[in-house]
Each structure stands twice: as C-alpha cells, then as structure tokens.
Coordinates of N, CA and C in Angstrom, one line a residue:
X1 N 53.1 175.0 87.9 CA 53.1 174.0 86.8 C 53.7 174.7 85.5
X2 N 54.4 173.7 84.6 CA 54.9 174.3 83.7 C 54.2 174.9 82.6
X3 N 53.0 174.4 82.0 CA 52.5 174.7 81.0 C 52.9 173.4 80.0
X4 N 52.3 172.9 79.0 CA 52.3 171.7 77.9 C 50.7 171.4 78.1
X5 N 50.8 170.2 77.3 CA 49.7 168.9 77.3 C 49.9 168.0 78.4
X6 N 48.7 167.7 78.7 CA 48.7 166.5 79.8 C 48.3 165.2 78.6
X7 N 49.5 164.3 79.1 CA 49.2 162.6 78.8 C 48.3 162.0 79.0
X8 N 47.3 161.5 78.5 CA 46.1 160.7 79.2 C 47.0 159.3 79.3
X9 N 48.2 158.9 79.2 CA 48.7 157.7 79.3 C 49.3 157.7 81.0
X10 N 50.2 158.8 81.0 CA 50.4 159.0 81.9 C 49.9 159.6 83.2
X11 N 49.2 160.8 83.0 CA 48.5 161.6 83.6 C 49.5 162.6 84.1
X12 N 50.2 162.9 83.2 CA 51.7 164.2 83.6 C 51.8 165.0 82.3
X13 N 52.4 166.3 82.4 CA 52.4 167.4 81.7 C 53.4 167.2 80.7
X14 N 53.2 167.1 79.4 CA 54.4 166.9 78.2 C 54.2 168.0 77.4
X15 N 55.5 168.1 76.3 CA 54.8 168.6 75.4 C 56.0 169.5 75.4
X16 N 56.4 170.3 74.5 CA 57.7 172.0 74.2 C 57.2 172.9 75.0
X17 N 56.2 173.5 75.6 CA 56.0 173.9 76.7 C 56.5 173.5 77.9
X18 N 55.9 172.8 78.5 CA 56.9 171.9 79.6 C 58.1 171.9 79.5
X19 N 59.0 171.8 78.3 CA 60.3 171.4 78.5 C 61.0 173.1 78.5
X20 N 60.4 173.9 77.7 CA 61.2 175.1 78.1 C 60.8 175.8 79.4
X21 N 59.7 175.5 80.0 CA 59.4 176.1 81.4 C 60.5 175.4 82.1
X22 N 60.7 174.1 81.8 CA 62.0 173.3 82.9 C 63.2 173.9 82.7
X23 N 62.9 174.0 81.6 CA 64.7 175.1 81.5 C 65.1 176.1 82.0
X24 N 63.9 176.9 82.7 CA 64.2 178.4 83.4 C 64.1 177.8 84.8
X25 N 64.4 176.4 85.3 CA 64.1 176.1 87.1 C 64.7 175.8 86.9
X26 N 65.4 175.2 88.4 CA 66.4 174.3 89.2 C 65.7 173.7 90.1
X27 N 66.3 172.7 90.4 CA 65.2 171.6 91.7 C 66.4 171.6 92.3
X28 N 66.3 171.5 93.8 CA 67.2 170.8 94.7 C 67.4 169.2 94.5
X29 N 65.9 168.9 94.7 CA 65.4 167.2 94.6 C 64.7 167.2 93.6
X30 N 64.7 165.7 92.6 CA 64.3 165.5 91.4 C 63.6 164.4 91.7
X31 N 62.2 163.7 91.9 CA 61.7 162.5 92.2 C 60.8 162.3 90.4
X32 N 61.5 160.9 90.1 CA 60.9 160.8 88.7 C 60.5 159.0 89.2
X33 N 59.6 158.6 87.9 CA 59.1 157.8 88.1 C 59.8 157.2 86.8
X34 N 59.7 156.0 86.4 CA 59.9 155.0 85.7 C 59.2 153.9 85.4
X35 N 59.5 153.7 84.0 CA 58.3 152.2 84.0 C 59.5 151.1 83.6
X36 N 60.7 150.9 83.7 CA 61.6 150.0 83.3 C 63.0 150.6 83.9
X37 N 63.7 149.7 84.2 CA 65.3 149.6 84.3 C 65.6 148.6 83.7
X38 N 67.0 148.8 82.9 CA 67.8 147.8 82.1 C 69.3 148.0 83.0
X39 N 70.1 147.1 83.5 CA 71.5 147.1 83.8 C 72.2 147.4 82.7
X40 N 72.0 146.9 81.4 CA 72.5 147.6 80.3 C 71.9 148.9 79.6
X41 N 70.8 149.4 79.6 CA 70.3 150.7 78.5 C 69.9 151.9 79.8
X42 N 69.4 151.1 81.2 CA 69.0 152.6 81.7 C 67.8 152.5 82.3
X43 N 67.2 153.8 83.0 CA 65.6 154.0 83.1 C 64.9 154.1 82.0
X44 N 64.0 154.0 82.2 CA 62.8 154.1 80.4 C 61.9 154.4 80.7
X45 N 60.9 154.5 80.1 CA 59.8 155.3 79.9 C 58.9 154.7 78.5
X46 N 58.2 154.5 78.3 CA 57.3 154.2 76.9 C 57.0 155.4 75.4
X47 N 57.2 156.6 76.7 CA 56.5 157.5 75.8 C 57.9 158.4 75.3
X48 N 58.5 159.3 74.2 CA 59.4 160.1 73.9 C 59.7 161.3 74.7
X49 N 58.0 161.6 74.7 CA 57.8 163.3 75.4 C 58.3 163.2 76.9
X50 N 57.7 162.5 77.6 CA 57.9 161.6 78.9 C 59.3 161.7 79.3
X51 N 60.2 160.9 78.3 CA 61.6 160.8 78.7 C 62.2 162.2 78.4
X52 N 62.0 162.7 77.3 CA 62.7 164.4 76.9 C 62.5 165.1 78.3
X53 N 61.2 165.3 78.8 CA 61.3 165.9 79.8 C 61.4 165.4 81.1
X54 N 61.5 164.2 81.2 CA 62.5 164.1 82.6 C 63.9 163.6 82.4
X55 N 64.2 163.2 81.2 CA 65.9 164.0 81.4 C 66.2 165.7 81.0
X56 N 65.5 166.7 81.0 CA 65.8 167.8 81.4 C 65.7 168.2 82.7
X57 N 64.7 167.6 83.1 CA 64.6 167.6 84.7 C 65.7 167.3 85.6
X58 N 66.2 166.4 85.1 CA 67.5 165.7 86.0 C 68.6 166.8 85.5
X59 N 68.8 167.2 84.3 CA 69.7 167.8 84.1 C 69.9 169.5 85.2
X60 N 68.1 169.7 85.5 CA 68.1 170.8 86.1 C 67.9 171.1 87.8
X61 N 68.6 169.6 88.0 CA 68.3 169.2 89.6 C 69.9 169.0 89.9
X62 N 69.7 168.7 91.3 CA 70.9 168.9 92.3 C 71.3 167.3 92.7
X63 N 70.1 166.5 93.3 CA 69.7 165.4 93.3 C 69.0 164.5 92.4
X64 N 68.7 163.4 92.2 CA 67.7 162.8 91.5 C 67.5 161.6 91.9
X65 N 66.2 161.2 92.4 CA 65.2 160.1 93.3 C 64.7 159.6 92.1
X66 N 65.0 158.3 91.7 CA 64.1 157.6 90.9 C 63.4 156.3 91.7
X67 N 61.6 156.3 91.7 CA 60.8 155.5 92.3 C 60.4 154.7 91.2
X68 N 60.8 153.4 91.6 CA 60.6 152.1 91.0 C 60.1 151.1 91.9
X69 N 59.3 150.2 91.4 CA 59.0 148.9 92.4 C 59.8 147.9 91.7
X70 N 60.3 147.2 92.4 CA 61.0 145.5 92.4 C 60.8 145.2 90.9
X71 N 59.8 145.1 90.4 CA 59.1 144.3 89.3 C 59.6 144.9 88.1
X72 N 60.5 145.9 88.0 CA 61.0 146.6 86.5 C 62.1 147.0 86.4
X73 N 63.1 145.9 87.6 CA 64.5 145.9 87.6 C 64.4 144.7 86.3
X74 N 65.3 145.0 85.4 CA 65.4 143.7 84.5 C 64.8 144.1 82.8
X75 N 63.7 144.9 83.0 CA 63.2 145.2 81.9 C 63.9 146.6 81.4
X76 N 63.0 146.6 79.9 CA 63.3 148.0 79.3 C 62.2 148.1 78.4
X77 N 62.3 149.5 77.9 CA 61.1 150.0 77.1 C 62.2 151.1 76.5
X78 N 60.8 151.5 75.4 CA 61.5 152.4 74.1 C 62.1 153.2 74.3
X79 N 62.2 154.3 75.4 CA 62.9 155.1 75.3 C 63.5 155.6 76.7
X80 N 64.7 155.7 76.8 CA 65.4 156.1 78.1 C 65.6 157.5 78.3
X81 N 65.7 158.0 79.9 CA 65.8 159.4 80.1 C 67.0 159.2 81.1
X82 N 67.5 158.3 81.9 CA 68.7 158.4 82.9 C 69.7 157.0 82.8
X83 N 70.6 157.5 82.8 CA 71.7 156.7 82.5 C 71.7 156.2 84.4
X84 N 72.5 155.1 85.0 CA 73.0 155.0 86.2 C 73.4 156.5 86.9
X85 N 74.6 157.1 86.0 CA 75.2 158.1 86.5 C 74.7 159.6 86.6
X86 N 73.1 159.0 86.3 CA 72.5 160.4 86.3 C 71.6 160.5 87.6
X87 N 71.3 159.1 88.2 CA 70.6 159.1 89.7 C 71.6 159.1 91.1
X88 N 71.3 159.8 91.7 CA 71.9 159.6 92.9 C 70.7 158.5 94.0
X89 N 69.6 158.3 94.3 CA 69.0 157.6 94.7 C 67.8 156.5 94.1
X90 N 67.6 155.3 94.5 CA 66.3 154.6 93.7 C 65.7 154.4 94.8
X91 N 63.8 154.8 94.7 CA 63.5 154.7 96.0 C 62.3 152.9 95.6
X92 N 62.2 152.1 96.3 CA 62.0 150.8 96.0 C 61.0 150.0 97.1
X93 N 60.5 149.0 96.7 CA 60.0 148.0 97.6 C 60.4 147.0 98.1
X94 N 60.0 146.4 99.2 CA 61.0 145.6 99.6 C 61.5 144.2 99.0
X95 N 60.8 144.0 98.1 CA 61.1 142.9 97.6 C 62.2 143.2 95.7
X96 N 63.3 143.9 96.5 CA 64.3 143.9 96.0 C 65.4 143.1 95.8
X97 N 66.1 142.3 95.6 CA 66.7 141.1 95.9 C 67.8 141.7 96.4
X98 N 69.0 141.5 96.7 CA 70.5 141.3 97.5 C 71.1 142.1 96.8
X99 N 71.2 140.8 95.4 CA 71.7 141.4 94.5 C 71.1 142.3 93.7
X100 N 70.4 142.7 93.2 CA 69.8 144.3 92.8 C 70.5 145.2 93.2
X101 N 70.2 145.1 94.9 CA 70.2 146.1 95.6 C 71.8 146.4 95.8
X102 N 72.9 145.5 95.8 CA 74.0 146.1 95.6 C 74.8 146.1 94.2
X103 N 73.8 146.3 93.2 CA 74.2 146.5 92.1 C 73.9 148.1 92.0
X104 N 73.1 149.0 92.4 CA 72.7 150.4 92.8 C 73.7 150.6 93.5
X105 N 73.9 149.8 94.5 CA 74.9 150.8 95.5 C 76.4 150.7 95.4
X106 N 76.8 149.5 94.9 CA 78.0 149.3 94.3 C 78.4 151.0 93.0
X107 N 77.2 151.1 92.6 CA 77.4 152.6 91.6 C 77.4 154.1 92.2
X108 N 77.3 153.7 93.2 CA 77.4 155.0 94.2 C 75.6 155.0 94.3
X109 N 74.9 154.7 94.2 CA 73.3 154.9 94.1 C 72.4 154.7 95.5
X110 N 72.2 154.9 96.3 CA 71.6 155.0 97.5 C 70.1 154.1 97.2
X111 N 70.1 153.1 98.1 CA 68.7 152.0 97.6 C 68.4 152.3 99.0
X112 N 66.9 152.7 98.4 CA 65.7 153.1 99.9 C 64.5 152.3 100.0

C-alpha cells in the first residue's frame, strides 16, 4: 500500500502520500474504476484527489482496464483522470448497447 488518507467516500487511499509512492512503481496492468464516461470530456471521478491519483497510475502502467457498468456511459462529473487514449481496455456489463460498444472499439479500446 502506498501510504495517504483513506476516502470515506470512496473507500481508497488518497492524498500526496499516495501519489509520490505511485511515482516510484510501474504496473504491468492498471484496473481503475470510474463513476462517469463522457464521449466528449472522458472518465471522471467526483473527487480531485481520486482523479490526481489515478491519472498517475495510468501514467505508471503498461496497460489500463477501466471497470464501468452500462449506466455511466453518457454521463460526466467534476473531474477527469483518462482521456480515450489513455485506456487500452473498458471492462463492462452486458447491457452495453451496439453502439457504445463500437464506439470503444472503433478507438482501438477492447470492450469486455
């Protein structure tokens, strides 16, 4: 574990601790979670700390798995951590539509 604060919103480790412990790792695989996709702004996240450190995370990975359900293609929130071109996979449920789903893959994005 890195070291930071734990979110009581989230229940995950934030905070300037956390984010300089990420900077001395590398991940092969990067599995992040999300509370929004926008086709225009991105993944998102609610919280600042949240997004700061899982876009360093991506930056310090090989891969990057973003788990989303169906229901937060379309939306957005305050603050984004991954552009399209920062995920290589979105992992999803089945009630993804057609179109969604070759809107990911049409970007090079692997829908699982």
């Amino acid at each position: 574990i890195t070291g930071g604060q734990v979110s009581r919103d989230s229940v995950s480790i934030v905070g300037a601790q956390s984010v300089l412990g990420l900077k001395t790792c590398h991940f092969d695989i990067c599995f992040l979670g999300t509370t929004s996709f926008s086709p225009d702004v991105g993944f998102c996240c609610e919280h600042r700390d949240d997004a700061l450190l899982k876009s360093v995370a991506i930056r310090q990975s090989d891969y990057v798995v973003v788990l989303m359900d169906s229901g937060k293609f379309g939306l957005s929130n305050t603050h984004c951590f991954a552009e399209l071109s920062d995920v290589d996979a979105v992992v999803t449920d089945g009630a993804l539509t057609e179109e969604q789903r070759r809107f990911f893959q049409e970007r090079g994005i692997t829908v699982l």
